[in-house]
Amino acid sequence: MTPAEARSRIVALRAELARHDELYYRRAQPEILDFDYDRLKRELAELEAAHPELAAGDSPTRRIGDDRAEGFARVRHRQAMTTLDNTYDEGELREFHARLAKLLGSEDLAYVIEPKIDGLAVSLTYEHGQLTRAVTRGDGEEGDDVTANVRTIRGLPQALLDTAPPACIEIRGEVYLRWSEFERINRLQEEAGLEPYANPRNLAAGTLKLLDAAEVAQRRLEIVLYGLGHSEPAELFVSQSACQGQLAAWGLPVVEKFWPARGIDAVCAAIRELDEKRRGFAYGTDGAVVKLDRCDQQRTAGFRGEGQAARKLSPRWACAFKFAPDRAETRVNAITIQVGRTGALTPVAELAPVQLAGTTVKRATLHNADEIARKDVRVGDTVLVEKAGEIIPAVVAVLVEKRPPECVPYVFPQTCPVCGTAAVRAADGVVWRCPSPACPEKVRRQLTHFASKACLDIDGLGEEIVDLLVSRGLVKTIPNLFRLQLADLLPLKKSGEVWAGNLTAAIAARRSADLWRVIHGLGIPQVGAASAKDLAARFRSLAALATADELALMSISGIGEKTAQAILAWLAEPAHRALLAELEAVGLQPTPPPAPVAGSVAPLAGKTIVLTGTLPTLTREEATAKIEAAGGKVSGSVSKKTSYVLAGEEAGSKLEKARTLGVPVIDEAELLRLLGGS
Ligand code: IVH
């Protein structure tokens, strides 16, 4: 490769990795598998090593993203959260051991092998035995404060079982979701006509970053703890196995099993045993973590990249061995197109059935037109399919050498396969959509969503009945539902009087449904239940929502620019304005949330309030919303300018600071009184 070629490949790889980082970390919607990501990243590292003159100071050499999101307070880790180097190769694992053996002057090193849990790294702080904080990894130095959300995890003790606990200790682990919980939530998603989550890890990540702890509590997040960060006193344990034992004795959830091993052959044998057992574990396990057992040896080995940013440090005393994903070869019999609720056209490979990781795989997503073109997937091709996170099958590569000569490149349809309307592509996006408001498949999915539990919750109006109503031409739009008469329904079922009576009554009863449910049911891109609630509180009617402008939307805390733009684009469609008008015309009178006291001046106008600790009834987000609705501002740090510190249980250093600065401290009851509540 010439230097010019290397340069252009390096630039391309960096851009591609940056895009995948964005998809993985910020949007929790990865397009490629970890395995392929790691391959790209390794190619970049090799090119940079061969051309040091082209290496950028901060180019990614491993998945070192930054999970920080809007809406959370930032907290610095007392000790940085580093990450591990991955390998898929036994040879590299042996090199890892050889380096350590040389450094420590012994072949006979004691290791522990732990499952590598496929979750989300968090750091918990226990002060004098009490859980005071939970923070995501963030950039390794500073993460998001997710304490309220982590407190909803059943099975995580708020206090350590210890009569003389350490003064302060950071305990590291992973938040995850069980397969069964992942499947349960995805069933609800699908019932609501929403996209299912790609894998438990993404769903766990999305859940931990919800701004409403009450919503988090409805999904059963779990946690497993495996290590230490900062501790006071320092050097609490002599070994990793002693640390594991103490975590368990404190009553914390720990890994099902870890394997002590002496020497590299025993390490490899333990990893093989883990590979056999891991499918029975509660969490997804994508590899093994090999750690030097003795803490004094860990300290001697130290970190690679010392003196650099935390996200670039990696311990020399630990290594992640990742299991290659399950793959199988099969034939693409057809490529079909699924039409989603928003009209998105998603290509799906219909496969010759193949056994993969214990299940039969017949279909695999191809994501979008660009992905098909990039991989050049054709009908008739032999492809490799893989179960990403052991769940959603994906086509990872085409075996071009097996391509029959008659295979022609796939041409993405220019029209909706259901209604024939010309497809359109949003200026910024990769997704083609059917723009027709009358597309029966779109209508079917929209109605199912509108009637689902998450939205209007119309009893007896599930997918099957929606199909029936749409196929008979009785319902073509959401407002049509409210015009259904008994006489329309009676011919649909033999002796269907009771059924028809119940259904019309159930629909009529929802004319006064909560406004946020109706807004959620409209299916505005980017608007889920939480944003729908914000919109309902601000606009209080569909008519007012129809007049929303950018300024009004951006002034709502919780609605970011992307959501605001999506709402404006949706409202700009004449068909959508007509839909809102029509809903009023059919007598839909949604109920807005309770109004703020009429005529009252904003009681907290000009006040800045800092929150600390856990409040007895309000979540952090609820308290923030109330303060903001009353004209106040919430700030993350205490200064002389702070008007009040709102302190709950287990309030931390902010409370001390308030006392030193003489800032008034209030509790929840006092806040409610200030708001004019009681
Ligand atoms: S120890 C400095 N042990 O995998 C070493 N990490 O790719 C810190 N992980 O950043 C990590 N299971 O988020 C360790 N048993 C385990 C783990 C584990 C999962 C995660 C962790 C880490 C990443 C490394």
PDB file of C-alpha atoms in Angstrom, residues 337-610:
ATOM      1  CA  ILE A 337     -39.737  -4.968   2.056  1.00  0.00           C
ATOM      2  CA  GLN A 338     -41.523  -4.275   5.328  1.00  0.00           C
ATOM      3  CA  VAL A 339     -43.565  -1.111   5.635  1.00  0.00           C
ATOM      4  CA  GLY A 340     -43.415   0.438   9.099  1.00  0.00           C
ATOM      5  CA  ARG A 341     -45.795   2.735  10.939  1.00  0.00           C
ATOM      6  CA  THR A 342     -43.970   5.820   9.736  1.00  0.00           C
ATOM      7  CA  GLY A 343     -43.809   4.376   6.224  1.00  0.00           C
ATOM      8  CA  ALA A 344     -40.149   3.336   6.559  1.00  0.00           C
ATOM      9  CA  LEU A 345     -39.309   0.657   3.989  1.00  0.00           C
ATOM     10  CA  THR A 346     -37.088  -1.939   5.672  1.00  0.00           C
ATOM     11  CA  PRO A 347     -35.531  -4.663   3.514  1.00  0.00           C
ATOM     12  CA  VAL A 348     -35.528  -8.191   4.913  1.00  0.00           C
ATOM     13  CA  ALA A 349     -33.622 -11.207   3.569  1.00  0.00           C
ATOM     14  CA  GLU A 350     -35.838 -14.290   3.320  1.00  0.00           C
ATOM     15  CA  LEU A 351     -33.411 -17.135   3.913  1.00  0.00           C
ATOM     16  CA  ALA A 352     -33.270 -20.859   3.375  1.00  0.00           C
ATOM     17  CA  PRO A 353     -33.872 -21.977   6.995  1.00  0.00           C
ATOM     18  CA  VAL A 354     -30.631 -22.588   8.862  1.00  0.00           C
ATOM     19  CA  GLN A 355     -29.745 -23.679  12.409  1.00  0.00           C
ATOM     20  CA  LEU A 356     -27.945 -20.997  14.357  1.00  0.00           C
ATOM     21  CA  ALA A 357     -27.128 -20.961  18.076  1.00  0.00           C
ATOM     22  CA  GLY A 358     -29.971 -23.321  18.836  1.00  0.00           C
ATOM     23  CA  THR A 359     -32.756 -21.740  16.755  1.00  0.00           C
ATOM     24  CA  THR A 360     -33.913 -21.857  13.151  1.00  0.00           C
ATOM     25  CA  VAL A 361     -33.247 -18.637  11.304  1.00  0.00           C
ATOM     26  CA  LYS A 362     -35.427 -17.825   8.276  1.00  0.00           C
ATOM     27  CA  ARG A 363     -35.214 -14.057   8.008  1.00  0.00           C
ATOM     28  CA  ALA A 364     -32.568 -11.447   8.665  1.00  0.00           C
ATOM     29  CA  THR A 365     -32.742  -7.687   8.534  1.00  0.00           C
ATOM     30  CA  LEU A 366     -30.801  -5.867   5.836  1.00  0.00           C
ATOM     31  CA  HIS A 367     -31.339  -2.491   7.591  1.00  0.00           C
ATOM     32  CA  ASN A 368     -31.693  -0.173   4.581  1.00  0.00           C
ATOM     33  CA  ALA A 369     -30.913   0.364   0.916  1.00  0.00           C
ATOM     34  CA  ASP A 370     -27.376   1.611   1.606  1.00  0.00           C
ATOM     35  CA  GLU A 371     -26.532  -1.494   3.604  1.00  0.00           C
ATOM     36  CA  ILE A 372     -27.688  -3.778   0.766  1.00  0.00           C
ATOM     37  CA  ALA A 373     -25.619  -1.788  -1.707  1.00  0.00           C
ATOM     38  CA  ARG A 374     -22.580  -1.710   0.574  1.00  0.00           C
ATOM     39  CA  LYS A 375     -22.625  -5.482   1.057  1.00  0.00           C
ATOM     40  CA  ASP A 376     -23.970  -6.083  -2.471  1.00  0.00           C
ATOM     41  CA  VAL A 377     -26.488  -8.633  -1.266  1.00  0.00           C
ATOM     42  CA  ARG A 378     -28.372 -10.256  -4.168  1.00  0.00           C
ATOM     43  CA  VAL A 379     -31.252 -12.715  -4.387  1.00  0.00           C
ATOM     44  CA  GLY A 380     -29.654 -16.131  -4.914  1.00  0.00           C
ATOM     45  CA  ASP A 381     -26.479 -15.244  -3.018  1.00  0.00           C
ATOM     46  CA  THR A 382     -24.967 -17.441  -0.362  1.00  0.00           C
ATOM     47  CA  VAL A 383     -24.475 -15.302   2.730  1.00  0.00           C
ATOM     48  CA  LEU A 384     -23.115 -15.542   6.236  1.00  0.00           C
ATOM     49  CA  VAL A 385     -25.719 -14.857   8.879  1.00  0.00           C
ATOM     50  CA  GLU A 386     -24.941 -14.168  12.444  1.00  0.00           C
ATOM     51  CA  LYS A 387     -27.014 -13.792  15.548  1.00  0.00           C
ATOM     52  CA  ALA A 388     -25.985 -10.478  16.980  1.00  0.00           C
ATOM     53  CA  GLY A 389     -26.168 -10.596  20.749  1.00  0.00           C
ATOM     54  CA  GLU A 390     -27.515 -14.099  20.099  1.00  0.00           C
ATOM     55  CA  ILE A 391     -30.866 -12.528  19.231  1.00  0.00           C
ATOM     56  CA  ILE A 392     -31.472 -10.643  16.008  1.00  0.00           C
ATOM     57  CA  PRO A 393     -30.075 -12.406  12.959  1.00  0.00           C
ATOM     58  CA  ALA A 394     -28.194 -10.212  10.516  1.00  0.00           C
ATOM     59  CA  VAL A 395     -26.548 -10.816   7.161  1.00  0.00           C
ATOM     60  CA  VAL A 396     -22.881 -10.061   7.714  1.00  0.00           C
ATOM     61  CA  ALA A 397     -21.282 -10.887   4.400  1.00  0.00           C
ATOM     62  CA  VAL A 398     -21.843 -12.296   0.940  1.00  0.00           C
ATOM     63  CA  LEU A 399     -19.751 -15.257  -0.184  1.00  0.00           C
ATOM     64  CA  VAL A 400     -19.084 -13.810  -3.611  1.00  0.00           C
ATOM     65  CA  GLU A 401     -17.244 -16.938  -4.776  1.00  0.00           C
ATOM     66  CA  LYS A 402     -20.491 -18.889  -4.419  1.00  0.00           C
ATOM     67  CA  ARG A 403     -22.571 -16.406  -6.410  1.00  0.00           C
ATOM     68  CA  PRO A 404     -24.479 -18.030  -9.294  1.00  0.00           C
ATOM     69  CA  PRO A 405     -23.788 -16.233 -12.603  1.00  0.00           C
ATOM     70  CA  GLU A 406     -27.433 -15.277 -13.110  1.00  0.00           C
ATOM     71  CA  CYS A 407     -27.551 -13.184  -9.884  1.00  0.00           C
ATOM     72  CA  VAL A 408     -28.198  -9.533 -10.600  1.00  0.00           C
ATOM     73  CA  PRO A 409     -27.623  -6.595  -8.261  1.00  0.00           C
ATOM     74  CA  TYR A 410     -30.625  -5.859  -6.082  1.00  0.00           C
ATOM     75  CA  VAL A 411     -32.559  -2.784  -7.084  1.00  0.00           C
ATOM     76  CA  PHE A 412     -34.280  -1.137  -4.162  1.00  0.00           C
ATOM     77  CA  PRO A 413     -37.927  -0.533  -5.093  1.00  0.00           C
ATOM     78  CA  GLN A 414     -38.833   3.009  -6.032  1.00  0.00           C
ATOM     79  CA  THR A 415     -42.408   2.477  -4.914  1.00  0.00           C
ATOM     80  CA  CYS A 416     -44.136   1.200  -1.788  1.00  0.00           C
ATOM     81  CA  PRO A 417     -44.639  -2.566  -2.248  1.00  0.00           C
ATOM     82  CA  VAL A 418     -48.052  -2.344  -0.576  1.00  0.00           C
ATOM     83  CA  CYS A 419     -49.751   0.691  -2.140  1.00  0.00           C
ATOM     84  CA  GLY A 420     -47.492   1.529  -5.083  1.00  0.00           C
ATOM     85  CA  THR A 421     -46.858   5.157  -4.078  1.00  0.00           C
ATOM     86  CA  ALA A 422     -43.450   6.520  -5.141  1.00  0.00           C
ATOM     87  CA  ALA A 423     -41.036   6.180  -2.215  1.00  0.00           C
ATOM     88  CA  VAL A 424     -39.235   9.257  -0.898  1.00  0.00           C
ATOM     89  CA  ARG A 425     -35.991   9.622   0.938  1.00  0.00           C
ATOM     90  CA  ALA A 426     -35.585  12.241   3.649  1.00  0.00           C
ATOM     91  CA  ALA A 427     -32.832  14.708   2.756  1.00  0.00           C
ATOM     92  CA  ASP A 428     -30.708  13.724   5.771  1.00  0.00           C
ATOM     93  CA  GLY A 429     -31.552  10.076   6.077  1.00  0.00           C
ATOM     94  CA  VAL A 430     -30.778   6.673   4.628  1.00  0.00           C
ATOM     95  CA  VAL A 431     -34.342   5.480   5.000  1.00  0.00           C
ATOM     96  CA  TRP A 432     -36.815   5.344   2.129  1.00  0.00           C
ATOM     97  CA  ARG A 433     -40.415   5.890   3.120  1.00  0.00           C
ATOM     98  CA  CYS A 434     -43.867   5.455   1.669  1.00  0.00           C
ATOM     99  CA  PRO A 435     -45.315   8.973   1.932  1.00  0.00           C
ATOM    100  CA  SER A 436     -48.935   7.992   1.300  1.00  0.00           C
ATOM    101  CA  PRO A 437     -51.249   8.633   4.258  1.00  0.00           C
ATOM    102  CA  ALA A 438     -53.615   6.049   2.749  1.00  0.00           C
ATOM    103  CA  CYS A 439     -51.131   3.164   2.518  1.00  0.00           C
ATOM    104  CA  PRO A 440     -53.087   0.269   4.078  1.00  0.00           C
ATOM    105  CA  GLU A 441     -50.028  -1.256   5.761  1.00  0.00           C
ATOM    106  CA  LYS A 442     -49.041   2.069   7.307  1.00  0.00           C
ATOM    107  CA  VAL A 443     -52.620   2.665   8.388  1.00  0.00           C
ATOM    108  CA  ARG A 444     -52.796  -0.811   9.904  1.00  0.00           C
ATOM    109  CA  ARG A 445     -49.634  -0.217  11.908  1.00  0.00           C
ATOM    110  CA  GLN A 446     -50.636   3.302  12.915  1.00  0.00           C
ATOM    111  CA  LEU A 447     -54.012   2.117  14.157  1.00  0.00           C
ATOM    112  CA  THR A 448     -52.440  -0.740  16.098  1.00  0.00           C
ATOM    113  CA  HIS A 449     -50.080   1.744  17.731  1.00  0.00           C
ATOM    114  CA  PHE A 450     -52.855   4.252  18.450  1.00  0.00           C
ATOM    115  CA  ALA A 451     -55.031   1.585  20.112  1.00  0.00           C
ATOM    116  CA  SER A 452     -52.154  -0.085  21.983  1.00  0.00           C
ATOM    117  CA  LYS A 453     -51.673  -0.117  25.752  1.00  0.00           C
ATOM    118  CA  ALA A 454     -48.912   2.480  25.501  1.00  0.00           C
ATOM    119  CA  CYS A 455     -51.282   4.941  23.784  1.00  0.00           C
ATOM    120  CA  LEU A 456     -55.107   5.032  23.858  1.00  0.00           C
ATOM    121  CA  ASP A 457     -55.338   1.555  25.392  1.00  0.00           C
ATOM    122  CA  ILE A 458     -58.576   0.670  23.596  1.00  0.00           C
ATOM    123  CA  ASP A 459     -59.907  -2.596  24.950  1.00  0.00           C
ATOM    124  CA  GLY A 460     -60.451  -5.280  22.311  1.00  0.00           C
ATOM    125  CA  LEU A 461     -58.729  -3.386  19.501  1.00  0.00           C
ATOM    126  CA  GLY A 462     -55.649  -5.493  18.871  1.00  0.00           C
ATOM    127  CA  GLU A 463     -53.809  -6.271  15.683  1.00  0.00           C
ATOM    128  CA  GLU A 464     -56.309  -8.879  14.496  1.00  0.00           C
ATOM    129  CA  ILE A 465     -59.353  -6.615  14.750  1.00  0.00           C
ATOM    130  CA  VAL A 466     -57.419  -3.718  13.218  1.00  0.00           C
ATOM    131  CA  ASP A 467     -56.601  -6.038  10.268  1.00  0.00           C
ATOM    132  CA  LEU A 468     -60.240  -6.904   9.911  1.00  0.00           C
ATOM    133  CA  LEU A 469     -61.408  -3.282  10.004  1.00  0.00           C
ATOM    134  CA  VAL A 470     -58.765  -2.146   7.523  1.00  0.00           C
ATOM    135  CA  SER A 471     -59.234  -5.054   5.125  1.00  0.00           C
ATOM    136  CA  ARG A 472     -62.991  -4.425   4.980  1.00  0.00           C
ATOM    137  CA  GLY A 473     -62.343  -0.782   4.212  1.00  0.00           C
ATOM    138  CA  LEU A 474     -64.208   0.334   7.355  1.00  0.00           C
ATOM    139  CA  VAL A 475     -61.296   2.285   8.783  1.00  0.00           C
ATOM    140  CA  LYS A 476     -58.840   4.222   6.648  1.00  0.00           C
ATOM    141  CA  THR A 477     -57.645   6.776   9.178  1.00  0.00           C
ATOM    142  CA  ILE A 478     -57.456   7.143  12.955  1.00  0.00           C
ATOM    143  CA  PRO A 479     -60.517   9.456  13.103  1.00  0.00           C
ATOM    144  CA  ASN A 480     -62.551   6.816  11.223  1.00  0.00           C
ATOM    145  CA  LEU A 481     -62.369   4.697  14.378  1.00  0.00           C
ATOM    146  CA  PHE A 482     -64.509   7.198  16.233  1.00  0.00           C
ATOM    147  CA  ARG A 483     -67.167   7.127  13.503  1.00  0.00           C
ATOM    148  CA  LEU A 484     -67.646   3.354  13.638  1.00  0.00           C
ATOM    149  CA  GLN A 485     -71.259   2.384  14.207  1.00  0.00           C
ATOM    150  CA  LEU A 486     -72.736  -0.847  15.499  1.00  0.00           C
ATOM    151  CA  ALA A 487     -74.219  -1.415  12.061  1.00  0.00           C
ATOM    152  CA  ASP A 488     -70.713  -1.293  10.493  1.00  0.00           C
ATOM    153  CA  LEU A 489     -69.438  -3.993  12.813  1.00  0.00           C
ATOM    154  CA  LEU A 490     -72.374  -6.399  12.971  1.00  0.00           C
ATOM    155  CA  PRO A 491     -71.771  -7.955   9.526  1.00  0.00           C
ATOM    156  CA  LEU A 492     -68.150  -8.770  10.451  1.00  0.00           C
ATOM    157  CA  LYS A 493     -68.839 -11.553  12.933  1.00  0.00           C
ATOM    158  CA  LYS A 494     -71.567 -14.155  13.349  1.00  0.00           C
ATOM    159  CA  SER A 495     -73.609 -13.332  16.481  1.00  0.00           C
ATOM    160  CA  GLY A 496     -71.284 -10.408  17.035  1.00  0.00           C
ATOM    161  CA  GLU A 497     -73.728  -8.117  18.878  1.00  0.00           C
ATOM    162  CA  VAL A 498     -71.935  -8.250  22.192  1.00  0.00           C
ATOM    163  CA  TRP A 499     -68.532  -7.896  20.580  1.00  0.00           C
ATOM    164  CA  ALA A 500     -69.650  -4.951  18.436  1.00  0.00           C
ATOM    165  CA  GLY A 501     -71.303  -3.262  21.407  1.00  0.00           C
ATOM    166  CA  ASN A 502     -68.210  -3.657  23.560  1.00  0.00           C
ATOM    167  CA  LEU A 503     -65.859  -2.381  20.877  1.00  0.00           C
ATOM    168  CA  THR A 504     -67.861   0.743  20.050  1.00  0.00           C
ATOM    169  CA  ALA A 505     -68.261   1.449  23.761  1.00  0.00           C
ATOM    170  CA  ALA A 506     -64.524   0.973  24.361  1.00  0.00           C
ATOM    171  CA  ILE A 507     -63.706   3.387  21.534  1.00  0.00           C
ATOM    172  CA  ALA A 508     -66.283   5.956  22.706  1.00  0.00           C
ATOM    173  CA  ALA A 509     -64.896   5.789  26.239  1.00  0.00           C
ATOM    174  CA  ARG A 510     -61.501   6.910  24.978  1.00  0.00           C
ATOM    175  CA  ARG A 511     -62.744  10.176  23.466  1.00  0.00           C
ATOM    176  CA  SER A 512     -61.644  11.858  26.681  1.00  0.00           C
ATOM    177  CA  ALA A 513     -58.349   9.953  27.016  1.00  0.00           C
ATOM    178  CA  ASP A 514     -55.335  11.751  28.447  1.00  0.00           C
ATOM    179  CA  LEU A 515     -53.957  14.198  25.928  1.00  0.00           C
ATOM    180  CA  TRP A 516     -50.465  12.731  26.122  1.00  0.00           C
ATOM    181  CA  ARG A 517     -51.809   9.317  25.113  1.00  0.00           C
ATOM    182  CA  VAL A 518     -53.389  10.821  22.015  1.00  0.00           C
ATOM    183  CA  ILE A 519     -50.193  12.697  21.156  1.00  0.00           C
ATOM    184  CA  HIS A 520     -48.152   9.520  21.630  1.00  0.00           C
ATOM    185  CA  GLY A 521     -50.676   7.668  19.469  1.00  0.00           C
ATOM    186  CA  LEU A 522     -50.213  10.076  16.554  1.00  0.00           C
ATOM    187  CA  GLY A 523     -46.877   8.400  15.864  1.00  0.00           C
ATOM    188  CA  ILE A 524     -44.834  11.574  15.412  1.00  0.00           C
ATOM    189  CA  PRO A 525     -41.243  10.437  14.762  1.00  0.00           C
ATOM    190  CA  GLN A 526     -39.025  10.865  17.886  1.00  0.00           C
ATOM    191  CA  VAL A 527     -42.029  11.416  20.151  1.00  0.00           C
ATOM    192  CA  GLY A 528     -42.407   8.661  22.747  1.00  0.00           C
ATOM    193  CA  ALA A 529     -44.482   8.685  25.906  1.00  0.00           C
ATOM    194  CA  ALA A 530     -42.148  11.025  27.801  1.00  0.00           C
ATOM    195  CA  SER A 531     -42.054  13.715  25.085  1.00  0.00           C
ATOM    196  CA  ALA A 532     -45.802  13.321  24.578  1.00  0.00           C
ATOM    197  CA  LYS A 533     -46.290  14.174  28.259  1.00  0.00           C
ATOM    198  CA  ASP A 534     -44.090  17.246  27.928  1.00  0.00           C
ATOM    199  CA  LEU A 535     -46.041  18.366  24.868  1.00  0.00           C
ATOM    200  CA  ALA A 536     -49.385  17.780  26.583  1.00  0.00           C
ATOM    201  CA  ALA A 537     -48.302  19.844  29.591  1.00  0.00           C
ATOM    202  CA  ARG A 538     -47.136  22.721  27.404  1.00  0.00           C
ATOM    203  CA  PHE A 539     -49.846  22.865  24.705  1.00  0.00           C
ATOM    204  CA  ARG A 540     -52.846  21.418  26.558  1.00  0.00           C
ATOM    205  CA  SER A 541     -54.854  20.716  23.350  1.00  0.00           C
ATOM    206  CA  LEU A 542     -54.363  19.266  19.881  1.00  0.00           C
ATOM    207  CA  ALA A 543     -55.342  22.612  18.358  1.00  0.00           C
ATOM    208  CA  ALA A 544     -52.595  24.392  20.299  1.00  0.00           C
ATOM    209  CA  LEU A 545     -50.089  21.677  19.419  1.00  0.00           C
ATOM    210  CA  ALA A 546     -50.919  22.250  15.740  1.00  0.00           C
ATOM    211  CA  THR A 547     -49.658  25.840  16.079  1.00  0.00           C
ATOM    212  CA  ALA A 548     -46.381  24.901  17.816  1.00  0.00           C
ATOM    213  CA  ASP A 549     -43.333  26.750  16.551  1.00  0.00           C
ATOM    214  CA  GLU A 550     -39.651  26.157  17.080  1.00  0.00           C
ATOM    215  CA  LEU A 551     -39.369  28.653  19.904  1.00  0.00           C
ATOM    216  CA  ALA A 552     -42.206  27.100  21.878  1.00  0.00           C
ATOM    217  CA  LEU A 553     -40.882  23.580  21.358  1.00  0.00           C
ATOM    218  CA  MET A 554     -37.315  24.408  22.268  1.00  0.00           C
ATOM    219  CA  SER A 555     -38.432  26.069  25.485  1.00  0.00           C
ATOM    220  CA  ILE A 556     -39.709  22.709  26.761  1.00  0.00           C
ATOM    221  CA  SER A 557     -37.062  21.033  28.848  1.00  0.00           C
ATOM    222  CA  GLY A 558     -36.785  17.440  27.709  1.00  0.00           C
ATOM    223  CA  ILE A 559     -37.407  18.303  24.045  1.00  0.00           C
ATOM    224  CA  GLY A 560     -34.143  18.621  22.187  1.00  0.00           C
ATOM    225  CA  GLU A 561     -33.459  20.050  18.798  1.00  0.00           C
ATOM    226  CA  LYS A 562     -33.837  16.777  16.939  1.00  0.00           C
ATOM    227  CA  THR A 563     -37.244  16.073  18.454  1.00  0.00           C
ATOM    228  CA  ALA A 564     -38.367  19.665  17.854  1.00  0.00           C
ATOM    229  CA  GLN A 565     -37.379  19.401  14.180  1.00  0.00           C
ATOM    230  CA  ALA A 566     -39.200  16.081  13.831  1.00  0.00           C
ATOM    231  CA  ILE A 567     -42.363  17.560  15.348  1.00  0.00           C
ATOM    232  CA  LEU A 568     -42.201  20.621  13.091  1.00  0.00           C
ATOM    233  CA  ALA A 569     -41.666  18.470  10.014  1.00  0.00           C
ATOM    234  CA  TRP A 570     -44.607  16.314  11.007  1.00  0.00           C
ATOM    235  CA  LEU A 571     -46.844  19.338  11.611  1.00  0.00           C
ATOM    236  CA  ALA A 572     -45.826  20.860   8.298  1.00  0.00           C
ATOM    237  CA  GLU A 573     -47.572  18.013   6.440  1.00  0.00           C
ATOM    238  CA  PRO A 574     -51.059  19.155   5.414  1.00  0.00           C
ATOM    239  CA  ALA A 575     -52.300  15.577   5.916  1.00  0.00           C
ATOM    240  CA  HIS A 576     -51.234  15.707   9.554  1.00  0.00           C
ATOM    241  CA  ARG A 577     -52.931  19.038  10.192  1.00  0.00           C
ATOM    242  CA  ALA A 578     -56.037  17.615   8.605  1.00  0.00           C
ATOM    243  CA  LEU A 579     -55.744  14.619  10.911  1.00  0.00           C
ATOM    244  CA  LEU A 580     -55.665  16.856  14.000  1.00  0.00           C
ATOM    245  CA  ALA A 581     -58.663  18.849  12.787  1.00  0.00           C
ATOM    246  CA  GLU A 582     -60.554  15.680  11.966  1.00  0.00           C
ATOM    247  CA  LEU A 583     -59.922  14.247  15.443  1.00  0.00           C
ATOM    248  CA  GLU A 584     -61.606  17.286  16.915  1.00  0.00           C
ATOM    249  CA  ALA A 585     -64.430  17.008  14.407  1.00  0.00           C
ATOM    250  CA  VAL A 586     -65.204  13.430  15.472  1.00  0.00           C
ATOM    251  CA  GLY A 587     -65.562  14.626  19.047  1.00  0.00           C
ATOM    252  CA  LEU A 588     -62.232  13.626  20.514  1.00  0.00           C
ATOM    253  CA  GLN A 589     -61.744  15.787  23.591  1.00  0.00           C
ATOM    254  CA  PRO A 590     -58.523  14.633  25.203  1.00  0.00           C
ATOM    255  CA  THR A 591     -57.954  15.504  28.835  1.00  0.00           C
ATOM    256  CA  PRO A 592     -54.967  17.791  29.476  1.00  0.00           C
ATOM    257  CA  PRO A 593     -52.887  17.299  32.621  1.00  0.00           C
ATOM    258  CA  PRO A 594     -53.947  19.309  35.711  1.00  0.00           C
ATOM    259  CA  ALA A 595     -53.411  23.014  35.033  1.00  0.00           C
ATOM    260  CA  PRO A 596     -51.003  25.158  37.019  1.00  0.00           C
ATOM    261  CA  VAL A 597     -52.867  27.465  39.413  1.00  0.00           C
ATOM    262  CA  ALA A 598     -54.543  30.127  37.281  1.00  0.00           C
ATOM    263  CA  GLY A 599     -53.361  33.687  37.655  1.00  0.00           C
ATOM    264  CA  SER A 600     -50.431  32.769  39.898  1.00  0.00           C
ATOM    265  CA  VAL A 601     -47.116  34.417  39.195  1.00  0.00           C
ATOM    266  CA  ALA A 602     -44.242  32.038  38.704  1.00  0.00           C
ATOM    267  CA  PRO A 603     -43.359  31.431  42.368  1.00  0.00           C
ATOM    268  CA  LEU A 604     -39.729  30.529  41.700  1.00  0.00           C
ATOM    269  CA  ALA A 605     -38.993  33.117  39.017  1.00  0.00           C
ATOM    270  CA  GLY A 606     -35.344  34.112  39.193  1.00  0.00           C
ATOM    271  CA  LYS A 607     -34.448  31.410  41.729  1.00  0.00           C
ATOM    272  CA  THR A 608     -31.689  28.873  41.232  1.00  0.00           C
ATOM    273  CA  ILE A 609     -32.039  25.575  43.037  1.00  0.00           C
ATOM    274  CA  VAL A 610     -29.535  22.766  43.463  1.00  0.00           C
TER     275      VAL A 610
END
